[in-house]
Coordinates of C-alpha atoms and ligand atoms in Angstrom, one line a residue:
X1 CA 3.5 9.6 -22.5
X2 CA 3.2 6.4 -22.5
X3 CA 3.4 5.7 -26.4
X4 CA 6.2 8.7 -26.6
X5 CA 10.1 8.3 -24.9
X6 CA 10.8 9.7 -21.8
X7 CA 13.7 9.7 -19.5
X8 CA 13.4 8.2 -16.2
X9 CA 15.4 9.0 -12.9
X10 CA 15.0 6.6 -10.5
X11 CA 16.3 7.8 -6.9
X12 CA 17.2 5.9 -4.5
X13 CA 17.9 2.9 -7.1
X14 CA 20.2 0.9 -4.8
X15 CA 17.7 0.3 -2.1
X16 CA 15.6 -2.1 -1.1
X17 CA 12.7 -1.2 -3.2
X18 CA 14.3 0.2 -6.3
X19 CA 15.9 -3.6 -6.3
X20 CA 13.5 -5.8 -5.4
X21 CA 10.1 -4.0 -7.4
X22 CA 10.8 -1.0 -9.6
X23 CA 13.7 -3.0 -11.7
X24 CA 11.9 -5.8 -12.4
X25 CA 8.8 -4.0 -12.9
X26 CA 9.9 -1.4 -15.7
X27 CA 11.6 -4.4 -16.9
X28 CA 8.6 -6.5 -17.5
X29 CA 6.9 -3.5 -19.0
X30 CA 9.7 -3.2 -21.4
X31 CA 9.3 -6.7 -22.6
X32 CA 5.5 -6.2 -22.9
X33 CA 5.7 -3.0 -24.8
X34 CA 4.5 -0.3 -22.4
X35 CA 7.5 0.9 -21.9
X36 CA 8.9 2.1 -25.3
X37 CA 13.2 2.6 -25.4
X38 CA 14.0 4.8 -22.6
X39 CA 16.7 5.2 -20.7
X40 CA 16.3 4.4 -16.7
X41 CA 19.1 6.6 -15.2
X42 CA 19.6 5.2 -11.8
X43 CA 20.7 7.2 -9.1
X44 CA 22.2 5.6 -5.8
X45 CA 24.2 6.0 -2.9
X46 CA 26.7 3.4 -3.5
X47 CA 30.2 4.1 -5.7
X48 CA 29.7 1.2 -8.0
X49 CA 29.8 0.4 -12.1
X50 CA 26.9 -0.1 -14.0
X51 CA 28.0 -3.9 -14.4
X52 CA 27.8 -4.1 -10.4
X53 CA 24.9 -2.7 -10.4
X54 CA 23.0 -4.7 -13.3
X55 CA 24.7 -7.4 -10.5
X56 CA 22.9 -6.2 -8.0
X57 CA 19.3 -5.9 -9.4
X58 CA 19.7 -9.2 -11.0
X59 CA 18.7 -7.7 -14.4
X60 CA 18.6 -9.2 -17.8
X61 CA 17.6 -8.7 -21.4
X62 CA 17.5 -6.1 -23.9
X63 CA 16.0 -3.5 -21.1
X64 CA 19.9 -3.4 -19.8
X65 CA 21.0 -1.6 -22.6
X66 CA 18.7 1.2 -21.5
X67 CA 19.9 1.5 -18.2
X68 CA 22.7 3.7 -16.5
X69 CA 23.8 4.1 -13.2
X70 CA 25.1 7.4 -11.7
X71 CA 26.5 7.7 -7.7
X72 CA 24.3 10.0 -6.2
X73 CA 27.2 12.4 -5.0
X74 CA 26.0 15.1 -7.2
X75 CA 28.5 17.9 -6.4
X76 CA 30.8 19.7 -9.1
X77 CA 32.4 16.8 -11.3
X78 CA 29.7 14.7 -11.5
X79 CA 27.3 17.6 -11.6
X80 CA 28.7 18.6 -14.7
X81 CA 29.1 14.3 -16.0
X82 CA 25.4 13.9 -15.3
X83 CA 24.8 16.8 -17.1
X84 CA 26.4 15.6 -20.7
X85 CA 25.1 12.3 -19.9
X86 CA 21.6 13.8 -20.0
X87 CA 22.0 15.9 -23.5
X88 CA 23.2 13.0 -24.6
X89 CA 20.7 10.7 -23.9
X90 CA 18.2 12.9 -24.6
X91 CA 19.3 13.1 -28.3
X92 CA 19.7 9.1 -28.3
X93 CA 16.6 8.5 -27.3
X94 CA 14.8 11.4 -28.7
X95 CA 13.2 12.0 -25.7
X96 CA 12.0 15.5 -26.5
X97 CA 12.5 16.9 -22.6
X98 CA 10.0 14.0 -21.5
X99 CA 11.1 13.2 -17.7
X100 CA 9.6 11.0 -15.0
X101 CA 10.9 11.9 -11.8
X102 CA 10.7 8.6 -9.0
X103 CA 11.9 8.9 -5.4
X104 CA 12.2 5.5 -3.9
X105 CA 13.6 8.0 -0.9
X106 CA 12.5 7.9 2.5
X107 CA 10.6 10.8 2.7
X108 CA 13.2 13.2 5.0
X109 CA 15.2 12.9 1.3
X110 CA 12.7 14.5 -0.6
X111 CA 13.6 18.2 -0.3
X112 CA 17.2 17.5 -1.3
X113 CA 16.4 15.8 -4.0
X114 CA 13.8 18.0 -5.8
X115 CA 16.0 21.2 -4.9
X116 CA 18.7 18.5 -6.8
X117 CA 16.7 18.2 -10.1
X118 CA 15.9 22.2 -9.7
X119 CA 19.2 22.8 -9.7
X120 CA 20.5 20.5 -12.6
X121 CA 17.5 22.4 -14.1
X122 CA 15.6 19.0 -15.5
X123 CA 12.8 20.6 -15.2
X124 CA 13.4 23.2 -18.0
X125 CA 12.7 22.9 -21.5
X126 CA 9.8 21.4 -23.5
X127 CA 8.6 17.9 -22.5
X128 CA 6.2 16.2 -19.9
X129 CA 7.7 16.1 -16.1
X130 CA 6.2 14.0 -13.9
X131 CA 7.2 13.0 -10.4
X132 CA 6.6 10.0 -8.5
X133 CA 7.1 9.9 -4.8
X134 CA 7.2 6.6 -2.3
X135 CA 5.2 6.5 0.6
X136 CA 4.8 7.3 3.4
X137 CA 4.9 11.3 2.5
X138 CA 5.8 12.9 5.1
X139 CA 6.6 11.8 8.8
X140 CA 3.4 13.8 10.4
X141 CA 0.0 15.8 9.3
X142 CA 3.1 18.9 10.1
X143 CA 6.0 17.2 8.3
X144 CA 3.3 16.5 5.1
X145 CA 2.6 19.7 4.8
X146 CA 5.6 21.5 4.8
X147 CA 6.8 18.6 2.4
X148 CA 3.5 19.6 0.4
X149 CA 5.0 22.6 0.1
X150 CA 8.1 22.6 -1.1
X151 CA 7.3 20.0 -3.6
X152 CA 4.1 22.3 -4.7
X153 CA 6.7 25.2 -5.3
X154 CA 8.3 23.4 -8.0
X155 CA 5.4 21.0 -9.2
X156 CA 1.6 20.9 -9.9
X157 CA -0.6 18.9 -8.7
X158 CA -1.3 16.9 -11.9
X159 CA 2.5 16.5 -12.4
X160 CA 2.4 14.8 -9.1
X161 CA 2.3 11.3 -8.2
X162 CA 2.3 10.0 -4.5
X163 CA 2.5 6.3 -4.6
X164 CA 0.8 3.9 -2.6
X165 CA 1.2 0.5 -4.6
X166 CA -1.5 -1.4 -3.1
X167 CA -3.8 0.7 -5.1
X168 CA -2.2 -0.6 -8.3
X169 CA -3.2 -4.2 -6.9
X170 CA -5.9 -6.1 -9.0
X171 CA -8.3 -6.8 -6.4
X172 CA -8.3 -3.6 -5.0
X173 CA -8.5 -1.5 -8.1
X174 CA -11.7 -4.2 -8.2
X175 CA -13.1 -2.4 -5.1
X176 CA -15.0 0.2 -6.6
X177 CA -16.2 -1.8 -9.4
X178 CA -17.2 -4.9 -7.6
X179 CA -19.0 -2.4 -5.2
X180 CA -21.0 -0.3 -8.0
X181 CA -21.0 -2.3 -10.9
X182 CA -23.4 -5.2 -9.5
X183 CA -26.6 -4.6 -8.1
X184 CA -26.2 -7.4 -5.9
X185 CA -23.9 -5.7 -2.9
X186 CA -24.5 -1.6 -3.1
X187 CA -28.1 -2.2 -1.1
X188 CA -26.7 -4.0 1.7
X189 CA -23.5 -2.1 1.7
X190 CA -24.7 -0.2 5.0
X191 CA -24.8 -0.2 8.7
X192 CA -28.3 -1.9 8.2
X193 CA -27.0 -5.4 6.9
X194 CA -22.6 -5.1 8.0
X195 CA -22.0 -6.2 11.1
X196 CA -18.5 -5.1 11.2
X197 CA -15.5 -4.8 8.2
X198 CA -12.3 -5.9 8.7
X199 CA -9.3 -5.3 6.9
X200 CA -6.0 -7.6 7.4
X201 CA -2.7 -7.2 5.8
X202 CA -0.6 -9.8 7.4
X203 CA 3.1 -10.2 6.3
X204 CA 5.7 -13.3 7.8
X205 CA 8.8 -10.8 6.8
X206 CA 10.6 -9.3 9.1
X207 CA 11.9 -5.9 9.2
X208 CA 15.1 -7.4 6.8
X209 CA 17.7 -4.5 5.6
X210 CA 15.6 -1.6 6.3
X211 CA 16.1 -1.1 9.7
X212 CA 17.4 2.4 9.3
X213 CA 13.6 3.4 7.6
X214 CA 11.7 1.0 10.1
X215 CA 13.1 2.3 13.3
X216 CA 11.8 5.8 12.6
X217 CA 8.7 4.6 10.9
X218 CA 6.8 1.7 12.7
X219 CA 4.2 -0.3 11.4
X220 CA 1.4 2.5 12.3
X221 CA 3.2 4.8 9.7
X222 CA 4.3 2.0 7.3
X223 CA 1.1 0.4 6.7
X224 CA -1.9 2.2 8.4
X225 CA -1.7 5.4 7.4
X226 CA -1.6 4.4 3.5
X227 CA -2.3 1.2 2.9
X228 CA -4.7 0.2 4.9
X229 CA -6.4 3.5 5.1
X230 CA -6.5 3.9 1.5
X231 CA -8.4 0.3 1.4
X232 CA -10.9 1.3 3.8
X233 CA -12.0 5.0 2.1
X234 CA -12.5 2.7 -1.1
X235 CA -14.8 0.1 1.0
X236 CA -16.7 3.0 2.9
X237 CA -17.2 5.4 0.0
X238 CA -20.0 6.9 -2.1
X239 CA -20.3 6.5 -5.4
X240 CA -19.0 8.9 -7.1
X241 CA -21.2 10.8 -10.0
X242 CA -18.3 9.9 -12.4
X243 CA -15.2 7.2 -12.2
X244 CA -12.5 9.6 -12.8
X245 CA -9.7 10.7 -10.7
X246 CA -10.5 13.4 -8.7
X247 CA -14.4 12.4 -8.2
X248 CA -13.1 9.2 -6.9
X249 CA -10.7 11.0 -4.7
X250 CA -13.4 13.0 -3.5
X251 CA -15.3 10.6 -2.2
X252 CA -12.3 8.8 -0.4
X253 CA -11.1 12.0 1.1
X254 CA -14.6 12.3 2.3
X255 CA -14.2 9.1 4.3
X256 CA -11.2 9.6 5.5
X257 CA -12.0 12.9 7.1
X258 CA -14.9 10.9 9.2
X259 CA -12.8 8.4 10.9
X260 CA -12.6 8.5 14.2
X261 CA -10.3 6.2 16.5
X262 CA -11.3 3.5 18.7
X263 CA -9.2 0.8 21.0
X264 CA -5.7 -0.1 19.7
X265 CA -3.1 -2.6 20.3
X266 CA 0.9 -2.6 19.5
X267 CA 3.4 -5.1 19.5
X268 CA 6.9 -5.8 18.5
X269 CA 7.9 -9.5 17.3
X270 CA 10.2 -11.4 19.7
X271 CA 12.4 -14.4 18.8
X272 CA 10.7 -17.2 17.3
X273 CA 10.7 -20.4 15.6
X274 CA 10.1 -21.2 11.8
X275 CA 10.5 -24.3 10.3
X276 CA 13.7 -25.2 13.4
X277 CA 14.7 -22.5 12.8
X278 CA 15.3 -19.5 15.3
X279 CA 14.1 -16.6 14.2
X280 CA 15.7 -13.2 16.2
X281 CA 13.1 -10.4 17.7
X282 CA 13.3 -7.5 16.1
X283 CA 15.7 -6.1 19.0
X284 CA 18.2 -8.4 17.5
X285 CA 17.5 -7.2 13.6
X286 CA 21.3 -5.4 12.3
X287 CA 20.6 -1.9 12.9
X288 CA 17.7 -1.8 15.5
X289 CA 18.1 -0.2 19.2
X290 CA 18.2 -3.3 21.3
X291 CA 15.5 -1.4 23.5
X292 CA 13.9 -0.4 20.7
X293 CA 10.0 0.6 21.2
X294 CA 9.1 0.7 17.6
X295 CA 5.9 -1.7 16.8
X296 CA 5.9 -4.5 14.5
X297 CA 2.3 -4.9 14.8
X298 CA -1.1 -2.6 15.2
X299 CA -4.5 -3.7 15.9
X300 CA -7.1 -1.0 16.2
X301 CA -10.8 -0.1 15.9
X302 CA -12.2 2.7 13.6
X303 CA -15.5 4.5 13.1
X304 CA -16.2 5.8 9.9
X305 CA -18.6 8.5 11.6
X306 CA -21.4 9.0 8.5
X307 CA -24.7 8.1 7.6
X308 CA -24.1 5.1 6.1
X309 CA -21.7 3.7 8.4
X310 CA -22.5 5.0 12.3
X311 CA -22.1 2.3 14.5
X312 CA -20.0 -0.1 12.5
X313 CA -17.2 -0.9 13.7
X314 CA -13.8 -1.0 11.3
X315 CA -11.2 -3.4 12.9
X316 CA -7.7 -2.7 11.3
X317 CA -4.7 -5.2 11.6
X318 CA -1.3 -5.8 10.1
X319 CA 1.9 -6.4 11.0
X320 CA 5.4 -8.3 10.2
X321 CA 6.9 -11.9 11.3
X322 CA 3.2 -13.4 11.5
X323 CA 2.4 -16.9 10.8
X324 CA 1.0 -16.2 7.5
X325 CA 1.7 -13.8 4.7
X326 CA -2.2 -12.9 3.3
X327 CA -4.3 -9.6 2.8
X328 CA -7.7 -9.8 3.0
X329 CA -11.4 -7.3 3.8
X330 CA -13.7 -9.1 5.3
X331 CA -17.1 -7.4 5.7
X332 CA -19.2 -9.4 8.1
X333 CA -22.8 -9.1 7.7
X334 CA -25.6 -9.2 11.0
X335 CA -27.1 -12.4 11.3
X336 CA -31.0 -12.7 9.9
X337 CA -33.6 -11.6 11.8
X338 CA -34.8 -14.7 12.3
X339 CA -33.3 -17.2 14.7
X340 CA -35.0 -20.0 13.1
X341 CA -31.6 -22.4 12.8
X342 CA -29.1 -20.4 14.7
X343 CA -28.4 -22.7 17.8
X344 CA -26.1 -21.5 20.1
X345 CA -23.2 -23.4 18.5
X346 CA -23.7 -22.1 15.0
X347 CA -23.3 -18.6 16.4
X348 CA -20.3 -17.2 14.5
X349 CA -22.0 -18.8 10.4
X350 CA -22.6 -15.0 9.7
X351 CA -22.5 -14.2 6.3
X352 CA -19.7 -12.7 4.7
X353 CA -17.8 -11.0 2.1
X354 CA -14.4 -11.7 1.4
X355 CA -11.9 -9.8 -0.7
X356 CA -9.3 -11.6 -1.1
X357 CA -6.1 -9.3 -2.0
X358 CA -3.6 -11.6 -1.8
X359 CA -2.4 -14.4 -2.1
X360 CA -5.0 -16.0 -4.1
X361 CA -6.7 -13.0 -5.3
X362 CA -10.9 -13.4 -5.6
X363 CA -14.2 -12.7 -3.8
X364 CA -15.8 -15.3 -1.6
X365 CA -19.2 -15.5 -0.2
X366 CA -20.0 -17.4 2.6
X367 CA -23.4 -18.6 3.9
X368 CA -24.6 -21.6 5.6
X369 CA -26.1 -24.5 3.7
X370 CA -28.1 -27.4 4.8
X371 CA -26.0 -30.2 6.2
X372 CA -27.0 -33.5 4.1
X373 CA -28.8 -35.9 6.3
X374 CA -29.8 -33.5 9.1
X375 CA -32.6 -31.6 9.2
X376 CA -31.9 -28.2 10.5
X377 CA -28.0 -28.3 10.3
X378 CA -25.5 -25.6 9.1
X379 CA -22.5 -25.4 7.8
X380 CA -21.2 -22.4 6.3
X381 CA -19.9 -22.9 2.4
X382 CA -18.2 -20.4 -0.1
X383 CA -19.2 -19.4 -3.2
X384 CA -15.8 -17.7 -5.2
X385 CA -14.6 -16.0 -7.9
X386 CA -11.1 -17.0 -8.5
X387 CA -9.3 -13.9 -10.1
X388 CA -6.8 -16.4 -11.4
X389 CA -9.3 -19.3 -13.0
X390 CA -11.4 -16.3 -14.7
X391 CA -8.7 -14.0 -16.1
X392 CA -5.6 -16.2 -16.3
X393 CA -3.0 -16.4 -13.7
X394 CA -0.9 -13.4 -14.8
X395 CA -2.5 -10.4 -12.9
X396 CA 0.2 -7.5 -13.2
X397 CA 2.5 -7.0 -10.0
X398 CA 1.1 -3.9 -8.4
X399 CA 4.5 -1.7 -9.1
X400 CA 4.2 -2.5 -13.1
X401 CA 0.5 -1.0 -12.9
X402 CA 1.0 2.0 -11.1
X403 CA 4.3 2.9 -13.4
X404 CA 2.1 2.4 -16.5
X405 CA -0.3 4.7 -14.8
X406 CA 2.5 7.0 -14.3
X407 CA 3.6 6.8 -17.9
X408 CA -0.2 7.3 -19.0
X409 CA -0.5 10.0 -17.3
X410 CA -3.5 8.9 -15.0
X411 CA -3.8 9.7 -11.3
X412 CA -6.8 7.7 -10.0
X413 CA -4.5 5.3 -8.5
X414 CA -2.5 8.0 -6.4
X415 CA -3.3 9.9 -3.3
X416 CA -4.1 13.2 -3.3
X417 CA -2.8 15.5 -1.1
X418 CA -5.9 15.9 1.3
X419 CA -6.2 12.2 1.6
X420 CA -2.9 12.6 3.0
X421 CA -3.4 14.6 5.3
X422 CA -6.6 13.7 6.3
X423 CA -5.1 10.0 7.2
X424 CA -2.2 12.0 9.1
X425 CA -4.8 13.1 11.8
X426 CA -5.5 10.0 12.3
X427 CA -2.7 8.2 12.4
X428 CA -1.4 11.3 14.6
X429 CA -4.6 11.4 17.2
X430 CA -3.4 7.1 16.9
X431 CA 0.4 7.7 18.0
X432 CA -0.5 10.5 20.0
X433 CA -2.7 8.2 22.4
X434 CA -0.2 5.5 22.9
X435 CA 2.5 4.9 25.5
X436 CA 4.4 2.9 23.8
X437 CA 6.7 1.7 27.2
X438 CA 3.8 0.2 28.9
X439 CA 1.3 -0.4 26.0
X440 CA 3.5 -2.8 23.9
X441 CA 3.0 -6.2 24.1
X442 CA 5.3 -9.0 22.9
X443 CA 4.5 -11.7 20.5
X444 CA 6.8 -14.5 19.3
X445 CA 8.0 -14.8 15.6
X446 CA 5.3 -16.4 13.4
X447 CA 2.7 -16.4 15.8
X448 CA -0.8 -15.1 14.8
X449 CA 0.4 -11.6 17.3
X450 CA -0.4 -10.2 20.4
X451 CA -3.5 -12.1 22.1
X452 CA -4.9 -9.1 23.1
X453 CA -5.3 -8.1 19.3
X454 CA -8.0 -11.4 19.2
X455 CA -9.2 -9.5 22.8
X456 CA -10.2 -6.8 20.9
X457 CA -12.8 -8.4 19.3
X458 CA -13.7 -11.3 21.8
X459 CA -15.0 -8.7 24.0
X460 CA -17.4 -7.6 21.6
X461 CA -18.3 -10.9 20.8
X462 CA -16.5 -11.2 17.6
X463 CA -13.4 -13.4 16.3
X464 CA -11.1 -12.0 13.1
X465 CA -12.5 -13.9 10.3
X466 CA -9.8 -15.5 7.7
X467 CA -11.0 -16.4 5.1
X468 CA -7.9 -17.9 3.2
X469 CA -6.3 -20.2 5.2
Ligands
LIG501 C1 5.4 -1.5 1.9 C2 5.9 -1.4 3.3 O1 4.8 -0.3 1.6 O2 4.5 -2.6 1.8 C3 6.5 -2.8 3.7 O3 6.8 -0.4 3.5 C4 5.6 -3.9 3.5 O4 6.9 -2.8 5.1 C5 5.1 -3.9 2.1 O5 6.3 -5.1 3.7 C6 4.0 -4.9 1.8 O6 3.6 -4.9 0.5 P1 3.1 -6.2 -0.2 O7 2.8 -5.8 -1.6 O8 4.3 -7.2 -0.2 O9 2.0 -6.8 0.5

């Protein structure tokens, strides 16, 4: 679709997400060409013009022209108004019936909306319809797959699109290729040489304006259960016999359906300092329960239970209000055989493999070289590949790729539905095991989190490797 028209609803376009990322995103593939004339109909909650809204998404440029904005009241009147609006643009633009469907909705809007576009029959006609919807999907493995099927009553599977936008980020798509496109990693990519993998996606923001989606969602349900899950089945999977959507998504699903839960720790930020300033807990965040028990933070252990991966541990963290923003997989390898130069004190100079997501995006390898001067001395050095020095600095923001995706027509870079629901019996056998009043532990505001979180792996002899500091 991508080199025809097509008309694009965006739900939800007044909220946080619509504003911030999918604006500036279809924006910036406007300018670059991807996205050819089209008219982005925005539909939000709020009763405003389409000059206070082109206020409020701080847009600019030519790509303003193509935009409208329509309250998202859609009874009678406007009904009818959208309606006209829709013939009209669609002869404008020459769309012929091409229609992307994306619901930057928290997911308990979903139904509503698509039995919306049923009913304004958008769906009718010739044309391409796609539909794109934000994560997470669902609330539950339950609520998924009632959600599953609603939405699979009206759409099929290749129409459909379940975003999870750190897939569209460059050094994640780089996963699979860094992992079976060299011969150097895929032989020690095993329980025989990794120690332990560890995936990190650390954030300094709080929970800002969307207390009314955190509160209900928690970090295990923002972040695990797509994100960081979605990393880990592209670390921990087999090749697949051919790099195309749904061989790559049977290999992840594969993974995911292995995992099996170890030790987890939750937290919630407290008030805390930044730069003199006091920063509130998030009790005090507009629009949170001041004896709120929803985490901020999750630390937790996985087993991806396989051939090629029994034993190894998987040690998951993220959370919000940390001391640094970064996202990083480390995969730690054992330490050689021999103990020729590893004196006690050079215990932790394992070798290891960095992939850096963000923010400077690359792969580092770190072994131990000779200290000049000394004989038998280590210190552990980096080799890297800066993302940035070899391709240019310019790497697409992770919301223009998967919309470009979405306009090709191309779903390796969305979940399927059995990925979801295989991470939702996870993430549920997770919740399920926690007692939140007595398990939660406090951190301050821009700390590096709950202690017990380093505890985790200090017991086991290990410390959370970061790699960019
Ligand atoms: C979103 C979560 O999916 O990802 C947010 O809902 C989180 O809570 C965000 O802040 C992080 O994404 P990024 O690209 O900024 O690392």
């Amino acid at each position: 679709m991508n080199d025809e028209r097509c008309m694009i609803f965006l739900f939800g376009a007044t909220g946080d997400l619509a504003r911030k990322k999918l604006i500036p995103a279809l924006e910036s593939l406007f300018e670059k060409g991807f996205l050819k004339e089209s008219p982005v109909i925005c539909i939000g909650r709020r009763k405003i013009s389409k000059e206070e809204y082109v206020q409020l998404v701080k847009g600019n440029g030519e790509f303003l022209n193509h935009l409208y904005y329509v309250s998202a009241e859609l009874k009678g009147k406007q009904e009818a108004e959208l309606k006209v609006l829709i013939e009209e643009l669609d002869r404008k633009y020459k769309c012929k019936g091409n229609k992307i469907f994306y619901l930057a909705l928290a997911s308990d809007l979903f139904k509503q909306t698509i039995e919306m576009i049923k009913e304004l029959k958008l769906l009718e006609g010739e044309g391409k319809k796609r539909v794109a919807f934000e994560k997470p999907f669902g609330f539950d493995k339950r609520s998924a797959e009632e959600l599953n099927e609603i939405v699979s009553a009206v759409f099929r599977e290749e129409q459909i699109y379940r975003i999870d936008h750190y897939l569209g980020k460059e050094l994640v798509e780089n996963i699979a290729i860094f992992r079976f496109g060299n011969s150097l990693f895929e032989d020690i990519w095993n329980k025989k040489y990794v120690e332990n993998v560890q995936i990190v996606l650390s954030e300094t923001v709080g929970v800002e304006t969307r207390a009314e989606y955190y509160e209900k969602t928690g970090t295990v349900r923002d972040m695990i259960q797509n994100h960081i899950l979605q990393i880990l089945s592209l670390v921990a999977m087999e090749a697949p016999r051919e790099f195309t959507a749904d061989l790559v998504r049977d290999e992840k699903v594969k993974v995911l359906s292995v995992l099996e839960k170890g030790e987890c720790v939750v937290g919630q930020y407290s008030e805390g300092g930044y730069e003199g300033k006091v920063i509130p807990g998030y009790c005090a965040e507009q629009g949170v329960a001041k004896d709120s028990l929803t985490e901020t933070f999750v630390a937790l252990k996985v087993f991806v239970k396989n051939s090629r991966w029994e034993g190894v541990p998987f040690y998951l963290k993220t959370g919000k209000r940390l001391d640094k923003k970064y996202s990083e997989v480390n995969i730690v390898l054992k330490d050689v055989a021999s103990r020729l130069f590893l004196q006690e004190k050079e215990k932790d100079r394992k070798n290891v493999i960095s992939i850096c997501i963000f923010p400077d995006e690359g792969i580092v390898l770190r072994f131990n070289a000779k200290v000049p001067d000394s004989r038998k001395e280590l210190e552990p050095v980096c080799m890297e590949f800066s993302h940035k020095a070899a391709f240019g600095p310019n790497s697409s923001e992770a919301y223009e790729t998967v919309l470009k995706e979405i306009l090709k027509g191309n779903q390796t870079l969305f979940t399927r539905f059995d990925e979801i629901q295989e991470s939702w019996r996870c993430v549920d056998e997770i919740l399920a095991k926690i007692d939140f009043k007595k398990e939660l532990k406090i951190y301050p505001a821009f700390s590096s989190g709950p202690k017990e979180a380093d505890e985790l792996l200090r017991k086991e002899g290990r410390v959370w490797v970061q790699t960019k500091k």
